[in-house]
C-alpha cells in the first residue's frame, strides 16, 4: 500500500484514513489473499500464554506455549492438517486435506481463525465438491485452544471419518522424553523413549513399534474404551491435554512409537517417517448432527498428574463429581466400603443354575462369612454371591429353595450385618442367555424395521428401556426378604452408545433411590452420582497395557468420588498379564484400589492366605485413604517399577513392583516387591512379598 504524503488537505487525509480503516476491518473478516510472488506466511492469534500460527499454504498449525518455550509443531510426516476417509470408486481412500485445490485461512476476530479446505487432490485427481470448514478459537486469557470442525460437504462422494487435527502435539521417539496419556480402564501412559525393561519385554515392545500392533482406535465410554473424554501428551517442558464433550463422541486414534512401517511393507520399502507418539481425534462424519469440538489446554512443566487435575475441575463443572463423603452422609453404610476386601463367591449363576461342583448352599456361605471374620480376622468385607436364584438373568428371583431358601440366605446376610460387612446377590438386567430355558428375544431392542438389535452381544442384548421394569419386578422383593444394605448390578452401565441413554439412566436412578450401597461392573464417569463403587477399571484384555505403563488416571480424578475395586474376571488372587497377587496388591496400595478376591466355594481354603494378607497389607491403606483425594503419583525409577503416591489424608505409599531392590534419590531402599507406607499419624509400615518354598 502506498504511503500517505504528509502535505495533503484535511479532507483527503480523512478520506484516506477511512480507506485504510475499511481495508483493515475487511481483512480481519475475510481470507488472507496470497500473492504468488510472496513467501507463504503464517496467520497468527495469540495471548500472553499461547501463540497459534497457521500456515497459509497447507492449513497446518503450530502452537507455542510461551511460559516454557515449548513449540508444538504440526504433522511431522506429511504436513497434513487432517486426513479424510472418503469413498472413491467404491473404495475407501485416505486423503490429506492439506493437498487441496483451495485452502483459505481467515482471521474472523482477534482470537479466532477459520480454515477452509476445498476440493482435495488424491493421486492427481481432484475430488470436486468436497469441502471442510474448521475453526481455531484461542481463549483471550487462558492457555486453552478450541478446535472445531464446523461443517463439511461431500459433493458426489461419501465421507466417513476425519482425523483433525492429525499428528498434532506429537513426540519424537528417543528425542522427546515424555509420554502419551490415555485414560483407558484405570489409565496408561506410553513413554516416548526406550527405557530399561526385562529383555523379553523389550523384544516385544520394540518389535511392536514397527508393526500395526501399536496403533489402534478406542471408543469413548464402552467396556474396553476410554473411561474419560480426554487424552494428551507431555515432554520435559510442557503438556497438552485435549478434552472433548461427550456429545462429540470422537474415537481416539493412537500411534505409539510407530513410524508407519506397516504402511510401506507391501511395497518392500522402508518408511521415510520418524518414530513418533501421537493421539488423534477421529470425527464420525456420518453423524452430521454431532458437534465436533476438542479443547486443548497447555500446561507448562506438566505431566499426566497435571492433566488429571485439569480434567478433575472439568468433571466437577460437568456435574459428575459427587464425593464419597456426601454419599456417606446420605447412607452411612458407604463407610463399610473403606478398607473392605471385595469377595466374589461364584456358584454358577448367571451362566447356569446349580452348576455341579460350583454351587454352594446358603449354610456354606454362612460358614465362609463366619470364617472370614473369626479365623481370618478381616475387618471389612463385601460379599458378592453369584448363584442364589432359581432363574437365569434377567429374572433375579425367586431365591433358590434347593440352596436354603429365603431363611437360609437371610441368615448369611444377617451375619454380614453382625460383623459390619456388606452383602449383595448378583443382579443383571441387560442380558438374556441362549442356554436359558426361558430365553426371551422379546426383550431385545428392535430397529425401525422391527428387526432384533444387538443379537451378537450376549451381555447387552436387552432393550435398555425394559431394564428398569425387570429390576422393579424383583429387587424390591429381595430387599424386603433379606434386609439388603447393598446392591451390585452388573454391566448395564459400561456402555454409552450413540443413542438416547434414558433407559440406562432411569435404571441407575431407580437403584440409587433404594439408598443401598450401590455398585456396578466397569462403570463410567456419568454414573458416578448414582453409585458408590465400581468393580473394574483394570486392564484385562487391554492390548495397550502390553506397550504402556499402568497409571491411576481415573483415581487421580475420581478417587474420593467413587470406591474402585478390582475386576471379578481379573481378581487379585489370579495371575494374569496384570501381575500376580503381590504386584496387584502393591498397585492397589499405590492407586487407592480395594482388594478383590473371587473364587468358587471349593477354592475358599486356598484363598485364606491371600484374604488375610489383603486385610493386613492393603486394607489399612484403603481404609485411611478411602474418602481422600489421590493427590499425586510418580515413577521413581527408570524402569517405572518404583512408584510413589500421596493422598490428601497425608498418607504416602512407596512400592516396588519389580524383582530387584531399588532406591529413591533420597536413598530410601525398597526391597523387591516391597512397600513403605507412611500413615497420617506418622506411623510407618514396611514389608515385602516373597516367594517361599516348603519341602
XYZ file of C-alpha atoms in Angstrom, residues 309-568:
260
model
C -6.189 -32.347 37.843
C -7.207 -30.175 34.875
C -9.875 -32.692 33.990
C -10.950 -33.083 37.630
C -12.031 -29.428 37.561
C -13.919 -30.086 34.335
C -15.622 -33.176 35.795
C -16.799 -31.147 38.784
C -18.038 -28.436 36.423
C -19.933 -31.011 34.344
C -21.637 -32.431 37.431
C -20.044 -35.876 37.514
C -18.272 -35.412 40.815
C -20.277 -36.315 43.921
C -17.914 -37.048 46.799
C -17.963 -40.239 48.837
C -18.308 -38.099 51.937
C -21.572 -36.689 50.552
C -22.749 -40.210 49.723
C -21.894 -41.454 53.218
C -23.942 -38.663 54.776
C -26.970 -39.955 52.910
C -26.188 -43.631 53.583
C -23.720 -44.298 56.433
C -23.234 -47.885 55.176
C -20.980 -46.427 52.466
C -18.331 -46.219 55.203
C -18.231 -50.035 55.209
C -16.546 -49.907 51.797
C -13.473 -48.257 53.322
C -10.800 -50.939 53.614
C -13.180 -53.698 52.552
C -11.955 -56.874 50.872
C -14.358 -57.388 47.973
C -15.120 -61.128 47.875
C -16.997 -62.688 44.979
C -18.344 -66.168 45.603
C -19.147 -67.861 42.298
C -21.805 -70.561 42.428
C -22.593 -70.653 38.676
C -25.298 -68.016 38.228
C -25.809 -66.054 35.979
C -24.485 -68.513 33.375
C -26.155 -71.590 34.847
C -28.351 -72.527 37.784
C -26.970 -75.008 40.362
C -23.877 -75.822 38.333
C -22.368 -79.125 39.568
C -19.141 -78.730 41.525
C -19.532 -74.976 41.996
C -22.903 -74.417 43.617
C -22.886 -73.538 47.318
C -25.631 -73.807 49.880
C -26.523 -70.791 51.970
C -25.298 -72.668 55.040
C -21.882 -72.976 53.354
C -21.991 -69.274 52.522
C -22.638 -68.506 56.191
C -19.648 -70.632 57.165
C -17.385 -68.713 54.744
C -18.564 -65.409 56.189
C -18.025 -66.650 59.744
C -14.545 -67.997 58.936
C -13.598 -64.708 57.287
C -14.457 -62.861 60.473
C -13.442 -65.299 63.219
C -10.415 -67.069 61.734
C -9.040 -64.611 59.179
C -9.835 -61.552 61.337
C -10.994 -59.498 58.348
C -12.158 -56.082 59.495
C -14.243 -55.051 56.483
C -15.603 -57.270 53.719
C -18.122 -57.069 50.897
C -19.551 -60.471 49.929
C -20.947 -60.687 46.401
C -22.734 -64.018 45.929
C -23.289 -65.388 42.410
C -25.870 -68.162 42.206
C -28.604 -67.559 44.748
C -31.653 -67.533 42.442
C -33.552 -70.340 40.723
C -33.778 -68.425 37.442
C -31.251 -67.105 34.971
C -30.723 -63.399 34.416
C -32.529 -61.085 33.952
C -35.051 -62.734 36.291
C -33.327 -62.240 39.653
C -35.999 -64.015 41.688
C -37.005 -66.241 43.429
C -34.273 -67.168 45.908
C -33.340 -70.804 45.338
C -35.126 -73.127 47.787
C -32.761 -76.008 46.997
C -29.863 -73.972 48.400
C -31.631 -72.949 51.603
C -34.367 -70.566 50.541
C -35.064 -67.088 51.886
C -34.486 -68.063 55.510
C -31.112 -69.658 54.775
C -29.827 -66.707 52.749
C -31.133 -64.248 55.300
C -29.043 -65.972 57.974
C -25.949 -65.325 55.861
C -26.936 -61.696 55.219
C -27.622 -61.182 58.920
C -24.115 -62.441 59.670
C -22.613 -59.798 57.397
C -24.601 -57.145 59.229
C -23.434 -58.503 62.579
C -19.785 -58.229 61.511
C -20.163 -54.823 59.863
C -19.754 -56.348 56.388
C -21.784 -55.756 53.216
C -23.640 -58.285 51.071
C -25.215 -58.306 47.608
C -26.511 -61.017 45.349
C -25.503 -60.879 41.692
C -28.006 -58.908 39.595
C -28.109 -58.225 35.859
C -30.893 -56.836 33.705
C -29.050 -56.316 30.428
C -28.793 -59.928 29.249
C -30.907 -62.938 28.424
C -28.782 -66.018 27.781
C -29.116 -68.556 24.968
C -28.774 -71.520 27.332
C -31.656 -70.303 29.498
C -34.783 -72.465 29.047
C -36.716 -69.176 29.248
C -34.512 -67.373 26.695
C -36.662 -64.448 25.554
C -35.834 -62.483 22.400
C -38.923 -60.423 23.128
C -36.721 -58.438 25.496
C -34.327 -57.462 22.696
C -34.242 -53.968 21.315
C -35.550 -53.581 17.749
C -34.704 -51.243 14.911
C -37.139 -49.142 12.889
C -37.915 -52.122 10.657
C -38.749 -54.368 13.608
C -35.583 -56.476 13.360
C -33.757 -57.535 16.504
C -30.750 -55.421 17.531
C -27.619 -56.432 19.475
C -28.075 -60.101 18.639
C -24.321 -60.646 18.748
C -23.871 -59.178 22.206
C -24.623 -61.804 24.825
C -24.298 -59.441 27.781
C -26.000 -56.388 26.316
C -28.900 -57.640 24.230
C -31.877 -56.412 26.257
C -33.569 -53.165 25.290
C -32.325 -50.544 27.743
C -35.851 -49.232 28.185
C -37.003 -52.618 29.510
C -34.283 -52.976 32.129
C -35.911 -50.753 34.750
C -39.061 -52.893 34.684
C -37.021 -56.070 35.116
C -35.277 -54.589 38.163
C -38.526 -53.365 39.681
C -40.041 -56.817 39.245
C -37.555 -58.433 41.630
C -35.274 -56.118 43.589
C -37.871 -54.725 45.983
C -38.884 -58.299 46.878
C -35.287 -59.216 47.648
C -34.704 -56.094 49.730
C -37.798 -56.869 51.780
C -36.916 -60.557 52.190
C -33.244 -60.141 53.133
C -32.990 -56.615 54.501
C -30.295 -55.757 51.943
C -27.873 -52.907 52.593
C -26.052 -53.154 49.239
C -26.662 -53.887 45.574
C -24.359 -54.915 42.731
C -25.951 -54.589 39.295
C -23.750 -55.941 36.545
C -22.678 -54.429 33.208
C -25.590 -52.145 32.146
C -23.506 -49.080 32.922
C -20.375 -49.953 30.961
C -21.807 -48.763 27.667
C -22.747 -45.328 26.433
C -23.835 -45.945 22.877
C -24.548 -43.435 20.118
C -28.212 -43.271 21.038
C -30.561 -41.940 23.656
C -29.450 -43.363 27.035
C -32.564 -42.505 29.013
C -33.238 -46.170 29.805
C -29.824 -46.682 31.412
C -30.141 -43.532 33.470
C -33.663 -44.474 34.570
C -32.277 -47.777 35.873
C -29.386 -46.008 37.623
C -31.746 -43.520 39.268
C -34.046 -46.315 40.437
C -31.149 -48.250 42.003
C -29.917 -45.060 43.631
C -33.388 -44.428 45.078
C -33.155 -47.637 47.137
C -30.475 -45.947 49.281
C -28.272 -49.032 49.258
C -24.501 -49.144 48.880
C -24.680 -49.202 45.113
C -22.135 -50.836 42.804
C -21.686 -51.978 39.216
C -19.162 -53.609 36.891
C -16.916 -51.313 34.843
C -18.808 -48.084 35.450
C -18.349 -44.763 33.689
C -17.989 -41.214 34.933
C -21.545 -40.187 34.034
C -22.870 -42.750 36.522
C -20.727 -41.651 39.469
C -23.539 -39.565 41.019
C -25.674 -42.732 41.309
C -23.105 -45.276 42.519
C -20.757 -45.759 45.463
C -18.377 -48.320 43.967
C -17.186 -49.582 40.604
C -15.865 -53.101 40.111
C -13.331 -52.940 37.316
C -11.112 -50.224 35.809
C -8.382 -52.852 35.459
C -6.508 -53.852 32.308
C -7.829 -57.269 31.366
C -7.728 -57.829 27.573
C -6.084 -54.454 27.022
C -3.512 -54.587 24.218
C -2.387 -51.118 25.231
C -1.213 -52.394 28.602
C 1.443 -54.503 26.832
C 3.206 -51.398 25.475
C 2.499 -48.866 28.202
C 2.642 -48.364 31.953
C -0.432 -48.578 34.118
C -1.224 -45.237 35.750
C -4.006 -44.237 38.181
C -5.560 -41.647 35.847
C -9.157 -42.416 36.802
C -8.381 -42.337 40.509
C -6.339 -39.120 40.215
C -9.622 -37.581 39.080
C -12.307 -39.546 40.938
C -10.731 -41.425 43.893
C -12.735 -39.507 46.504
C -15.937 -39.733 44.461
C -16.209 -43.484 43.838
C -14.785 -46.580 45.517
C -12.873 -48.638 42.943
C -12.208 -52.361 43.332
C -10.620 -54.998 41.096
C -12.491 -56.861 38.412
C -14.199 -60.195 39.010
